[in-house]
Coordinates of C-alpha atoms and ligand atoms in Angstrom, one line a residue:
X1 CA 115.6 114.5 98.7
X2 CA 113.6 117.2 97.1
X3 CA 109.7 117.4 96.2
X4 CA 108.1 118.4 92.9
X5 CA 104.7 118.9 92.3
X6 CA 103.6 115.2 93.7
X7 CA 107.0 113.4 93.9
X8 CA 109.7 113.1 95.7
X9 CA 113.2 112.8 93.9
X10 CA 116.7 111.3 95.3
X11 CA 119.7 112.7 94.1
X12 CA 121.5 110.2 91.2
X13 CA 124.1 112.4 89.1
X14 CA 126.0 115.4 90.3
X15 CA 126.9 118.6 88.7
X16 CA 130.5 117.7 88.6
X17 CA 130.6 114.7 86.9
X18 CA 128.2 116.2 84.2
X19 CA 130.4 119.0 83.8
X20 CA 133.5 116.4 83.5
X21 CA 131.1 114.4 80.4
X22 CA 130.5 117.2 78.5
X23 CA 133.9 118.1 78.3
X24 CA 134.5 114.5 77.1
X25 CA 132.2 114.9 74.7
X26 CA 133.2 118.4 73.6
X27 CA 136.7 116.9 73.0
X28 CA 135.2 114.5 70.3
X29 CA 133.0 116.8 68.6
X30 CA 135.8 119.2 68.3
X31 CA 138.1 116.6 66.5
X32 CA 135.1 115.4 64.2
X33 CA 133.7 118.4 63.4
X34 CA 136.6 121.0 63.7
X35 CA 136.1 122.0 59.7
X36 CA 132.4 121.0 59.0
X37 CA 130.9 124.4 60.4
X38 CA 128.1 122.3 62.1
X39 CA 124.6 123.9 62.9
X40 CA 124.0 122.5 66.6
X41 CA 120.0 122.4 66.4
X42 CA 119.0 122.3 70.0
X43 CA 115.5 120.7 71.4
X44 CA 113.6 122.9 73.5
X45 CA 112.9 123.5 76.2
X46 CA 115.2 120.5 78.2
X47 CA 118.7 120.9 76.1
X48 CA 118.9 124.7 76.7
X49 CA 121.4 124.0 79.8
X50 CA 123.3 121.4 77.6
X51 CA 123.3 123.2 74.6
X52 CA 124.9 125.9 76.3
X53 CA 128.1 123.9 77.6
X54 CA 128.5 122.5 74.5
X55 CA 129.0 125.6 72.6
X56 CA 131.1 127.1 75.3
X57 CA 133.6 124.3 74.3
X58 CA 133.7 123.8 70.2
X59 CA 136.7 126.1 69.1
X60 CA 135.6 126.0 65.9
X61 CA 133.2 127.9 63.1
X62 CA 129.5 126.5 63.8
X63 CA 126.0 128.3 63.9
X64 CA 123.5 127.3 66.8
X65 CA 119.6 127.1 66.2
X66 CA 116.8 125.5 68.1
X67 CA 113.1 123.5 67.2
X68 CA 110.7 123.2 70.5
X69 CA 109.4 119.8 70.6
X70 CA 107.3 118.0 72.8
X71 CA 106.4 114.4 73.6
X72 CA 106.3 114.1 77.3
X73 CA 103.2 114.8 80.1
X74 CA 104.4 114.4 83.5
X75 CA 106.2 111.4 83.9
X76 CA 104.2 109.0 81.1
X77 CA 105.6 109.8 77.1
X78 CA 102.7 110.2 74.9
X79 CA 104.1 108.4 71.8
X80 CA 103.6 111.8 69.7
X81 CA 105.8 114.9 69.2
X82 CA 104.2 117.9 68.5
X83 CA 106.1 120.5 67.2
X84 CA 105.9 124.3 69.1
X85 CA 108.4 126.4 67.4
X86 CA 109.7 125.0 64.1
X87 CA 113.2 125.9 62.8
X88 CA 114.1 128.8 61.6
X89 CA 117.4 128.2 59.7
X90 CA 118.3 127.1 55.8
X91 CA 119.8 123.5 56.9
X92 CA 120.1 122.4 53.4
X93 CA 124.0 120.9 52.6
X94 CA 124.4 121.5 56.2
X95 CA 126.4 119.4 58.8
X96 CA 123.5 119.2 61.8
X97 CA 124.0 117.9 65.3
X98 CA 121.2 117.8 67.0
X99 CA 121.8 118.9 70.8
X100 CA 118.9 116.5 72.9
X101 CA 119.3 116.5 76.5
X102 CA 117.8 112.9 76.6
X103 CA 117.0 110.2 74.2
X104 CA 114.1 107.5 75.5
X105 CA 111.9 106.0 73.2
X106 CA 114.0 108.0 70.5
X107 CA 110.4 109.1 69.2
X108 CA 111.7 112.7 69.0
X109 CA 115.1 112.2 67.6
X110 CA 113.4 110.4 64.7
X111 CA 110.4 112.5 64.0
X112 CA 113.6 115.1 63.6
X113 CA 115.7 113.5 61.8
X114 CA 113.3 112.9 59.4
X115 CA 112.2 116.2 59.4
X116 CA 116.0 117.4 59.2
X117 CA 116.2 115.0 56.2
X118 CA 113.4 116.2 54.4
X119 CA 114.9 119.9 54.1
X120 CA 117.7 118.4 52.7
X121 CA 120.9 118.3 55.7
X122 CA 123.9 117.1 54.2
X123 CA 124.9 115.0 57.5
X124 CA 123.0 114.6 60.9
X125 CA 124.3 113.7 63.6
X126 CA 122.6 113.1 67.0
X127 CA 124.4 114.3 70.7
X128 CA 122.3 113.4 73.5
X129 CA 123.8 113.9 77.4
X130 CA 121.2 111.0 78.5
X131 CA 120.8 107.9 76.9
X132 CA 118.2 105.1 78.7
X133 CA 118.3 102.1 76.0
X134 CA 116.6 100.1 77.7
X135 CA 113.7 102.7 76.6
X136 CA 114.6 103.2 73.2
X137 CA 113.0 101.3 70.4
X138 CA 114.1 103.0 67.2
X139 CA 116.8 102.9 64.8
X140 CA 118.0 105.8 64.4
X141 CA 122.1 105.9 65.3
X142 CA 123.3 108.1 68.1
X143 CA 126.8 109.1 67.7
X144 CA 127.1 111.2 71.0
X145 CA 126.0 110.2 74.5
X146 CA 126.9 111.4 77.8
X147 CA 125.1 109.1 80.7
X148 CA 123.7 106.0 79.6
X149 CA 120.7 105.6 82.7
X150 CA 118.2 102.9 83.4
X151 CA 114.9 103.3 83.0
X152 CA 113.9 106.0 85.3
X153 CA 112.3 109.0 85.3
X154 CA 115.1 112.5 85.8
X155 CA 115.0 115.7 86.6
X156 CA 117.1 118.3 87.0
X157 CA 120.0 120.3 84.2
X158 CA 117.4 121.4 82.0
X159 CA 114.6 118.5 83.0
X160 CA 111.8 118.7 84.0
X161 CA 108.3 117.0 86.4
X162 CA 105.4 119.1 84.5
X163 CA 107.6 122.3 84.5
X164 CA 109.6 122.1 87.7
X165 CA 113.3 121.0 88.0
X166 CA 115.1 122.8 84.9
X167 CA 117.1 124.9 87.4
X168 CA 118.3 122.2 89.6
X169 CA 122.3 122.0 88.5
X170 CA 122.6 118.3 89.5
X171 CA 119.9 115.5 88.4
X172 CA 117.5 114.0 90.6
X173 CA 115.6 110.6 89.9
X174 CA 112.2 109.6 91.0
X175 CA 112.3 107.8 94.3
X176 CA 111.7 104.2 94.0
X177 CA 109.1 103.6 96.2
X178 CA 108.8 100.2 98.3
X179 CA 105.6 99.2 97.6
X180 CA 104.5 95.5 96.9
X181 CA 102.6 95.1 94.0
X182 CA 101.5 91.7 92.7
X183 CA 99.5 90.1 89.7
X184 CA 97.8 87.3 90.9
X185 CA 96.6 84.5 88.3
X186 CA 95.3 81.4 88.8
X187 CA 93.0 78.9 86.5
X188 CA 89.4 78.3 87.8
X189 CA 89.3 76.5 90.7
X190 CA 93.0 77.2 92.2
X191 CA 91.6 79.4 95.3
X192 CA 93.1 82.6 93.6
X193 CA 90.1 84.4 95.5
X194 CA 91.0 82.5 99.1
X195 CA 95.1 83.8 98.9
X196 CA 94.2 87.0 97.1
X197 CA 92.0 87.7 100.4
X198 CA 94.6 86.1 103.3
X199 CA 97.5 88.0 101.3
X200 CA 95.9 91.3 101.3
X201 CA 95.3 91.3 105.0
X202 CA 98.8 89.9 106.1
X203 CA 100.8 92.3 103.4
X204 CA 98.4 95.2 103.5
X205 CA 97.4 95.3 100.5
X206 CA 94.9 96.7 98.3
X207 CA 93.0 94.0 96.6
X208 CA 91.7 95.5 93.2
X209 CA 89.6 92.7 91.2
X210 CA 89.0 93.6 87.9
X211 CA 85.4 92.1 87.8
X212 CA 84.6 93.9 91.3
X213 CA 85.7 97.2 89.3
X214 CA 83.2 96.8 86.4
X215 CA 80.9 95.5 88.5
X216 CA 81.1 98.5 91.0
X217 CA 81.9 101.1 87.9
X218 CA 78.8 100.1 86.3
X219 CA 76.3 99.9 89.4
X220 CA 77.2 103.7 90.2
X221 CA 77.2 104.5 86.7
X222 CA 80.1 106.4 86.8
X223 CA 81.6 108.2 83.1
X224 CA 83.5 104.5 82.6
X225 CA 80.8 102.6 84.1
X226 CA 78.8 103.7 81.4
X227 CA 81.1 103.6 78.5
X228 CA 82.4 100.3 79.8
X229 CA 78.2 98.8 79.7
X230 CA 77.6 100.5 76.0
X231 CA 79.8 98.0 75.0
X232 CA 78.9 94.3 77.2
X233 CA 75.7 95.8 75.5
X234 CA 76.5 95.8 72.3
X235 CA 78.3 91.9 72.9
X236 CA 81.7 93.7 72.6
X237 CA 85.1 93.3 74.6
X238 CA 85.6 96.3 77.0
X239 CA 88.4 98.8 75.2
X240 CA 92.0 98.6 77.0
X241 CA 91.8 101.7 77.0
X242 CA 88.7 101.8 78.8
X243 CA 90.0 99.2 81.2
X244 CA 93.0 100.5 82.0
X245 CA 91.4 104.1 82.8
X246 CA 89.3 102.7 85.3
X247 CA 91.7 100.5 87.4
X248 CA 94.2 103.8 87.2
X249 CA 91.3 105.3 88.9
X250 CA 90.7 102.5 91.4
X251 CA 94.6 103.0 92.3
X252 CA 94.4 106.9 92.5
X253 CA 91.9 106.2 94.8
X254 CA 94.3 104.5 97.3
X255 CA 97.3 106.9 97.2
X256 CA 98.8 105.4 100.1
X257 CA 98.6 101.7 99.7
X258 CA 101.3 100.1 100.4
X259 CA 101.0 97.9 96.9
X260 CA 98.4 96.5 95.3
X261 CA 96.8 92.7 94.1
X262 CA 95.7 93.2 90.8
X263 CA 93.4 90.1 90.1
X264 CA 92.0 90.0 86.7
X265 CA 94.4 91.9 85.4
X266 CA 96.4 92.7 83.2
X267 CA 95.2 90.5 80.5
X268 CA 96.7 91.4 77.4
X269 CA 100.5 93.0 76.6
X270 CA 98.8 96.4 75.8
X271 CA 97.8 96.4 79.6
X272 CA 100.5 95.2 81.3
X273 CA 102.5 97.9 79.3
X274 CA 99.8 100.4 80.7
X275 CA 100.0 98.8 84.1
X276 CA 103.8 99.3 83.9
X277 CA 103.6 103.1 82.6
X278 CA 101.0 104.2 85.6
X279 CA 103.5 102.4 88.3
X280 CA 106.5 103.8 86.9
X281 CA 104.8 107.3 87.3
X282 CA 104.7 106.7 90.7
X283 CA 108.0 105.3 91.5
X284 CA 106.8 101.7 91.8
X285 CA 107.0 99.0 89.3
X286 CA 105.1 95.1 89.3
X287 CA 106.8 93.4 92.3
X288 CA 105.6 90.0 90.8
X289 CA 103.2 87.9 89.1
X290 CA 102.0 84.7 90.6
X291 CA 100.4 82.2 89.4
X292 CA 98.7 79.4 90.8
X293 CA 99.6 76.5 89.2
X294 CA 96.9 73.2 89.8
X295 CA 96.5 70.3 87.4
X296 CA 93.8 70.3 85.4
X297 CA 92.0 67.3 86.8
X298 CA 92.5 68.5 90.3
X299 CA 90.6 71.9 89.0
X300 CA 87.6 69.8 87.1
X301 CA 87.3 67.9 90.5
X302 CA 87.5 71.0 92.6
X303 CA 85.1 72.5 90.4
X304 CA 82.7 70.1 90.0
X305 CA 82.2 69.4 93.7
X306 CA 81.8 72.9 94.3
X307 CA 79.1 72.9 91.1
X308 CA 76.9 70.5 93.8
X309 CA 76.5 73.3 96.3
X310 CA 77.2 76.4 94.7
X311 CA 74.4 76.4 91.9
X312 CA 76.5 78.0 89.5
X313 CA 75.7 76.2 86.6
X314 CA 79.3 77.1 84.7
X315 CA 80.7 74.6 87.7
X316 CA 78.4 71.8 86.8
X317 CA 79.1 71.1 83.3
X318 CA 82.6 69.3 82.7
X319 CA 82.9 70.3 79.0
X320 CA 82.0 74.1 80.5
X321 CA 85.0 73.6 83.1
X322 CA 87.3 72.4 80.9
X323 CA 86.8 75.0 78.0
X324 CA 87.0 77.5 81.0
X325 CA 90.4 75.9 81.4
X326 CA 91.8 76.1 78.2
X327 CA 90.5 79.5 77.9
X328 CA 92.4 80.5 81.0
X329 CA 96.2 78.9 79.4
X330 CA 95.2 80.5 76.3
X331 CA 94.6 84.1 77.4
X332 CA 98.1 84.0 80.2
X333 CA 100.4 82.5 78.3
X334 CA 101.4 85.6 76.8
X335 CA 101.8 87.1 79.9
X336 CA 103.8 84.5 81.3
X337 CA 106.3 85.3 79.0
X338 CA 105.9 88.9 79.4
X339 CA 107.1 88.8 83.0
X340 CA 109.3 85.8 82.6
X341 CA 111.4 88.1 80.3
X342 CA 111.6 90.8 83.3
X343 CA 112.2 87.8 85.8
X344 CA 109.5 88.4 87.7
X345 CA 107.0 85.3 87.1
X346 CA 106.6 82.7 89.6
X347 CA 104.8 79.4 89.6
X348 CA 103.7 78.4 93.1
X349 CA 102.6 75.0 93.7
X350 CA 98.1 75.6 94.1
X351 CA 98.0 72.2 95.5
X352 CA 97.1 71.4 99.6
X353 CA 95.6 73.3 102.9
X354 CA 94.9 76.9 102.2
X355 CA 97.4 77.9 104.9
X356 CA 100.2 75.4 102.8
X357 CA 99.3 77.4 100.0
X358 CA 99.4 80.7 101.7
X359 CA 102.9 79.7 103.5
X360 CA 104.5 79.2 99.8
X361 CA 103.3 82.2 98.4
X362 CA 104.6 84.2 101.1
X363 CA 107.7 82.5 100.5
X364 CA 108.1 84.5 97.1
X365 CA 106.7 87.8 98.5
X366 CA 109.1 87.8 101.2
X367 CA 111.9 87.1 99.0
X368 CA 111.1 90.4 96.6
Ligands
IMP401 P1 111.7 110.4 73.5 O1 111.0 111.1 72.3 O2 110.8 109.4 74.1 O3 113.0 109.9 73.1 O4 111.8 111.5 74.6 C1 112.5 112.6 74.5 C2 111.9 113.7 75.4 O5 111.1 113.2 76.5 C3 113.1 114.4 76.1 O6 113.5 115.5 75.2 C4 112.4 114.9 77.3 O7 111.7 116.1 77.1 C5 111.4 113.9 77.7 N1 111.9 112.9 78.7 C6 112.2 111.6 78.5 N2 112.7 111.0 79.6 C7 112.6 112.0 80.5 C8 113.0 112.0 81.9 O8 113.5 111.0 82.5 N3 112.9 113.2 82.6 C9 112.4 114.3 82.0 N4 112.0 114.3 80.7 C10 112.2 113.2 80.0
MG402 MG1 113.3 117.4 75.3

């Protein structure tokens, strides 16, 4: 195991079987491209390792030239590639292969092939030495890959953690961390706030409720606390953007939880892709989401017996409660299907003694 910056790294590919792709991929380049005299166009800074062995092996005329481009901070992609040092070479009626030393989202290889386009390459073609599909969400064809690798972050043969790693001559992935990290739903009225409580203390957990967050956020008037009240103010829905900055902060606070509840959250695809991105940036990824699952007249009952004692007037109106419901389906339904796709939704039965309840839940936390 080795340590960058922050994060620790377990070894995944070594230099030996890299060495034993490239050659298997020099071998095809060489029979497609033997009398094309290709200009390899190599991306800066990760490919430089890559870009090298390559060359080494094509026996035939070709030119080599390179374009820095960025997209990546850390361990998060930024959706935008900036361009640092732009080519240099005529590429017009030119065979290009464009040397990448990984394709992700595929939001660099298409920025430059459209860029490669525009200045009039007779043929592009795209050689990348790793390849995570899963990631990728463009269209743009690669003929050449070396690894195809899940969806983890790498270091290591020309990669880097912010800077560190290029030298390391095998690759390294992020550790996978064991944490347990849950998104707990539940309509109004299923006891989501009981189990979120008994779960935290059996499991460890850090309970982070979204309302607590605000709530706390805006008391102390922190920078989002602020921003978060200018618009409530105004009537408006929070941001995401706002959101999801301030529950990253609530789990930087806690960097050695051993996972999280997030209650409250996410709420819309936009976060739960956010969610995903900050959790994937530290090894970890959504254990689960669970949801409660109580019919509705059980919750109006529920609801309105509580309305008697608690004084919250929301509880005492049926139409209120109901509407409250409805809301509730609407909003989740979305993310239902989100984490049904990755398999990780789970409908536990809301119905019976808090300890029953508790007991089934931990049934599907102890099976993660
Ligand atoms: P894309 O534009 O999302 O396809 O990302 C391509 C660039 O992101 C690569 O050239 C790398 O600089 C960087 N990148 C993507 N995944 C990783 C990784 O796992 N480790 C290190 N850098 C990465
Ligand atoms: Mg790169």
């Amino acid at each position: 195991m080795i340590k960058l910056h922050d994060l620790q790294f377990v070894p995944f590919i070594a230099e030996n079987e890299i060495i034993a792709t490239i050659d298997r991929m020099s071998d095809r380049l060489n029979k497609d491209l033997s009398d094309k005299n290709p200009l390899f166009v190599g991306v800066l800074n990760g490919a430089f390792m890559f870009v090298s062995e390559i060359l080494k092996r094509f026996d035939f005329d070709c030119e080599v030239s390179f374009i820095k481009l960025a997209s990546y901070q850390g361990t998060e992609t930024t959706h935008q590639v900036k361009e640092l040092v732009g080519l240099d070479q005529d590429v017009s009626g030119r065979t290009v292969v464009v040397l990448e030393d990984i394709v992700d989202t595929g939001n660099t290889i298409t920025v430059l092939s459209k860029l490669l386009r525009d200045l009039g390459c007779d043929e592009i073609r795209i050689a990348t030495l790793f390849f995570k599909p899963e990631a990728y969400t463009k269209k743009v064809k690669i003929d050449y890959f070396g690894f195809e690798i899940p969806n983890k972050f790498i270091v290591g043969y020309g990669l880097d953690y912010n800077g560190l790693g290029r030298n390391l001559t095998d690759v390294y992935q992020l550790k996978s961390s064991d944490m347990t990290n849950l998104v707990l739903f539940g309509p109004p009225g299923a006891g989501k706030g009981t189990q979120a409580e008994v779960l935290k203390q059996k499991y460890d957990l850090v309970h982070i409720s979204t309302g607590d967050v605000f709530r706390y956020n805006i008391k102390n008037a922190t920078e989002l606390g602020i921003l978060a009240k200018s618009f409530i103010d105004k009537g408006q829905l929070v941001p995401d953007e706002v959101t999801i900055n301030m529950l990253n902060a609530e789990v930087d606070k806690n960097p050695d939880a051993k996972g999280f509840i997030f209650d409250g959250f996410p709420r819309t695809t936009a976060q739960a892709d956010s969610l995903q991105e900050l959790l994937t940036s530290k090894g970890a990824e959504v254990s689960a989401m669970i949801a409660l699952e109580v019919d509705d007249e059980v919750l109006v009952q529920r609801l309105l017996e509580r309305g008697k004692t608690s004084g919250r007037p929301d509880d005492a109106d049926e139409g209120v409660i109901r509407n409250r419901i409805k809301v509730y389906y609407d909003e989740t339904a979305i993310l239902k299907s989100y984490y049904l796709k990755q398999n990780k939704y789970f409908g536990v039965d809301g119905v019976g003694g808090i300890d029953d309840i508790t007991k089934r839940l931990s049934q599907v936390i102890d099976d993660l």
